[in-house]
CSV table of C-alpha atoms in Angstrom, one decimal:
chain,number,residue,atom,x,y,z
A,6,UNK,CA,-4.1,-58.4,5.8
A,7,UNK,CA,-1.2,-56.2,5.1
A,8,UNK,CA,-3.5,-53.2,4.3
A,9,UNK,CA,-4.6,-53.3,7.9
A,10,UNK,CA,-1.0,-53.0,9.3
A,11,UNK,CA,-1.4,-49.2,9.8
A,12,UNK,CA,-4.1,-49.9,12.4
A,13,UNK,CA,-1.6,-51.9,14.5
A,14,UNK,CA,1.1,-49.3,14.0
A,15,UNK,CA,-1.2,-46.6,15.3
A,16,UNK,CA,-1.9,-48.6,18.5
A,17,UNK,CA,1.8,-49.4,18.9
A,18,UNK,CA,2.7,-45.7,18.8
A,19,UNK,CA,0.3,-45.2,21.7
A,20,UNK,CA,1.7,-48.1,23.8
A,21,UNK,CA,3.9,-50.8,22.3
A,22,UNK,CA,2.8,-53.3,25.0
A,23,UNK,CA,-0.7,-53.4,23.5
A,24,UNK,CA,0.3,-54.9,20.2
A,25,UNK,CA,1.6,-58.4,19.6
A,26,UNK,CA,4.8,-57.6,17.7
A,27,UNK,CA,5.7,-60.2,15.1
A,28,UNK,CA,2.0,-61.1,14.5
A,29,UNK,CA,0.8,-59.2,11.4
A,30,UNK,CA,-2.7,-57.8,11.0
A,31,UNK,CA,-5.0,-60.8,10.3
A,32,UNK,CA,-8.5,-62.3,10.9
A,33,UNK,CA,-8.5,-65.5,12.8
A,34,UNK,CA,-11.0,-67.9,11.2
A,35,UNK,CA,-10.8,-70.3,14.1
A,36,UNK,CA,-8.6,-69.9,17.2
A,37,UNK,CA,-7.5,-72.0,18.9
A,38,UNK,CA,-7.3,-74.5,16.0
A,39,UNK,CA,-6.3,-78.1,16.0
A,40,UNK,CA,-2.9,-78.3,17.8
A,41,UNK,CA,0.0,-79.1,15.5
A,42,UNK,CA,0.6,-82.5,17.1
A,43,UNK,CA,-3.0,-83.5,16.4
A,44,UNK,CA,-3.4,-81.9,12.9
A,45,UNK,CA,-4.3,-84.5,10.3
A,46,UNK,CA,-4.1,-84.6,6.5
A,47,UNK,CA,-7.9,-84.5,6.5
A,48,UNK,CA,-7.8,-81.3,8.5
A,49,UNK,CA,-5.4,-79.8,6.0
A,50,UNK,CA,-7.6,-81.0,3.1
A,51,UNK,CA,-10.7,-79.5,4.8
A,52,UNK,CA,-8.9,-76.1,5.2
A,53,UNK,CA,-8.0,-76.1,1.5
A,54,UNK,CA,-11.5,-77.2,0.5
A,55,UNK,CA,-13.2,-74.5,2.5
A,56,UNK,CA,-10.8,-71.8,1.2
A,57,UNK,CA,-11.6,-72.9,-2.4
A,58,UNK,CA,-15.3,-72.7,-1.7
A,59,UNK,CA,-15.2,-69.0,-1.1
A,60,UNK,CA,-14.2,-66.3,-3.6
A,61,UNK,CA,-11.5,-63.7,-2.9
A,62,UNK,CA,-13.3,-60.8,-1.3
A,63,UNK,CA,-13.0,-57.0,-1.4
A,64,UNK,CA,-13.5,-55.8,2.2
A,65,UNK,CA,-14.5,-52.6,3.9
A,66,UNK,CA,-13.3,-52.1,7.5
A,67,UNK,CA,-15.1,-49.4,9.2
A,68,UNK,CA,-16.2,-50.3,12.7
A,69,UNK,CA,-14.1,-50.2,15.9
A,70,UNK,CA,-15.2,-52.4,18.8
A,71,UNK,CA,-13.8,-52.6,22.3
A,72,UNK,CA,-14.3,-54.8,25.3
A,73,UNK,CA,-13.8,-54.0,29.0
A,74,UNK,CA,-10.7,-56.3,29.0
A,75,UNK,CA,-8.8,-53.7,27.1
A,76,UNK,CA,-9.5,-55.4,23.7
A,77,UNK,CA,-9.7,-53.1,20.7
A,78,UNK,CA,-10.5,-54.5,17.2
A,79,UNK,CA,-12.0,-53.6,13.8
A,80,UNK,CA,-14.8,-55.8,12.6
A,81,UNK,CA,-14.6,-57.5,9.2
A,82,UNK,CA,-18.2,-58.5,8.4
A,83,UNK,CA,-17.3,-59.5,4.9
A,84,UNK,CA,-15.4,-62.5,6.3
A,85,UNK,CA,-18.1,-63.6,8.7
A,86,UNK,CA,-19.4,-66.3,6.3
A,87,UNK,CA,-15.9,-67.8,6.0
A,88,UNK,CA,-15.4,-67.7,9.8
A,89,UNK,CA,-18.8,-69.3,10.3
A,90,UNK,CA,-17.9,-72.1,7.8
A,91,UNK,CA,-14.7,-72.9,9.6
A,92,UNK,CA,-16.4,-73.0,13.0
A,93,UNK,CA,-19.1,-75.3,11.5
A,94,UNK,CA,-16.4,-77.6,10.1
A,95,UNK,CA,-14.8,-78.0,13.5
A,96,UNK,CA,-17.8,-77.7,15.9
A,97,UNK,CA,-15.8,-79.2,18.9
A,98,UNK,CA,-13.5,-76.2,18.9
A,99,UNK,CA,-14.7,-73.2,20.9
A,100,UNK,CA,-13.6,-69.8,19.4
A,101,UNK,CA,-11.3,-68.1,21.8
A,102,UNK,CA,-12.2,-70.8,24.3
A,103,UNK,CA,-15.6,-69.2,24.7
A,104,UNK,CA,-14.1,-65.9,26.1
A,105,UNK,CA,-16.1,-63.8,23.6
A,106,UNK,CA,-19.3,-65.8,23.4
A,107,UNK,CA,-20.4,-68.5,21.0
A,108,UNK,CA,-20.1,-66.5,17.8
A,109,UNK,CA,-17.6,-63.7,18.1
A,110,UNK,CA,-17.5,-61.4,15.1
A,111,UNK,CA,-14.8,-61.6,12.4
A,112,UNK,CA,-12.3,-59.0,13.3
A,113,UNK,CA,-8.7,-57.7,13.2
A,114,UNK,CA,-7.3,-57.5,16.7
A,115,UNK,CA,-5.6,-54.1,17.1
A,116,UNK,CA,-4.8,-53.9,20.8
A,117,UNK,CA,-5.0,-56.2,23.9
A,118,UNK,CA,-4.6,-55.4,27.5
A,119,UNK,CA,-5.4,-51.7,27.4
A,120,UNK,CA,-6.4,-51.8,31.0
A,121,UNK,CA,-6.1,-48.0,31.3
A,122,UNK,CA,-9.4,-46.6,29.8
A,123,UNK,CA,-7.6,-43.6,28.6
A,124,UNK,CA,-5.1,-45.7,26.5
A,125,UNK,CA,-8.0,-47.7,25.1
A,126,UNK,CA,-9.8,-44.5,24.1
A,127,UNK,CA,-6.7,-43.2,22.5
A,128,UNK,CA,-6.2,-46.4,20.5
A,129,UNK,CA,-9.9,-46.3,19.5
A,130,UNK,CA,-9.6,-42.7,18.3
A,131,UNK,CA,-6.4,-43.3,16.4
A,132,UNK,CA,-7.6,-46.3,14.5
A,133,UNK,CA,-11.0,-44.7,13.9
A,134,UNK,CA,-9.3,-41.9,12.2
A,135,UNK,CA,-7.8,-44.4,9.7
A,136,UNK,CA,-11.2,-45.9,8.8
A,137,UNK,CA,-12.8,-46.7,6.5
A,138,UNK,CA,-10.1,-49.0,5.1
A,139,UNK,CA,-10.4,-51.1,2.0
A,140,UNK,CA,-8.6,-54.3,1.6
A,141,UNK,CA,-8.8,-57.7,-0.1
A,142,UNK,CA,-8.8,-61.2,1.3
A,143,UNK,CA,-7.3,-63.6,-1.3
A,144,UNK,CA,-6.1,-66.6,0.8
A,145,UNK,CA,-6.4,-68.5,4.0
A,146,UNK,CA,-3.2,-69.3,5.8
A,147,UNK,CA,-2.9,-72.2,8.3
A,148,UNK,CA,-0.5,-71.2,11.0
A,149,UNK,CA,0.7,-73.4,13.9
A,150,UNK,CA,2.3,-72.5,17.2
A,151,UNK,CA,5.7,-74.1,17.5
A,152,UNK,CA,8.6,-73.7,19.9
A,153,UNK,CA,9.8,-70.9,17.7
A,154,UNK,CA,6.5,-69.1,17.7
A,155,UNK,CA,3.8,-68.9,15.0
A,156,UNK,CA,4.8,-70.6,11.8
A,157,UNK,CA,2.9,-70.8,8.5
A,158,UNK,CA,2.1,-74.4,7.5
A,159,UNK,CA,0.6,-73.4,4.1
A,160,UNK,CA,-1.5,-70.9,2.2
A,161,UNK,CA,-4.7,-71.8,0.4
A,162,UNK,CA,-6.0,-69.3,-2.1
A,163,UNK,CA,-9.7,-68.4,-1.8
A,164,UNK,CA,-11.8,-69.6,-4.8
A,165,UNK,CA,-9.1,-71.8,-6.3
A,166,UNK,CA,-9.6,-75.6,-6.1
A,167,UNK,CA,-6.6,-77.5,-4.7
A,168,UNK,CA,-5.1,-79.7,-7.5
A,169,UNK,CA,-6.8,-81.9,-10.0
């Protein structure tokens, strides 16, 4: 979600430690996902099929949420149906290992570890001033964690069947 990059930039200007540099603004559909060593061709086919079953979506980001753990995010309710479909496809995978409950909202993580309430409040205010933000989701990207960090495995367009 390149259009959401200014949200992360605003948090970085407040405290660079709060933002995962090198990880662009995105919505995780299911994290953690199947480890790369266990990822099958069927898993990849399912990702592509699910992506094809949803149309590209125009999105409005307008709500900031925070948690006591120093987590600051912007909800993306327009992607909740896709997130729910991915979670239903892989019911054995617990989103965020259950840390945020059984059904955490689709969101763009802006900052993590803002243990100082003042820093979290400053991040909240800074990103709130950038909202509402309009963007478009046009694809799902499968990324895997490798020894060299997060790597894209493939991108599947939303609403476009994969091959004949």
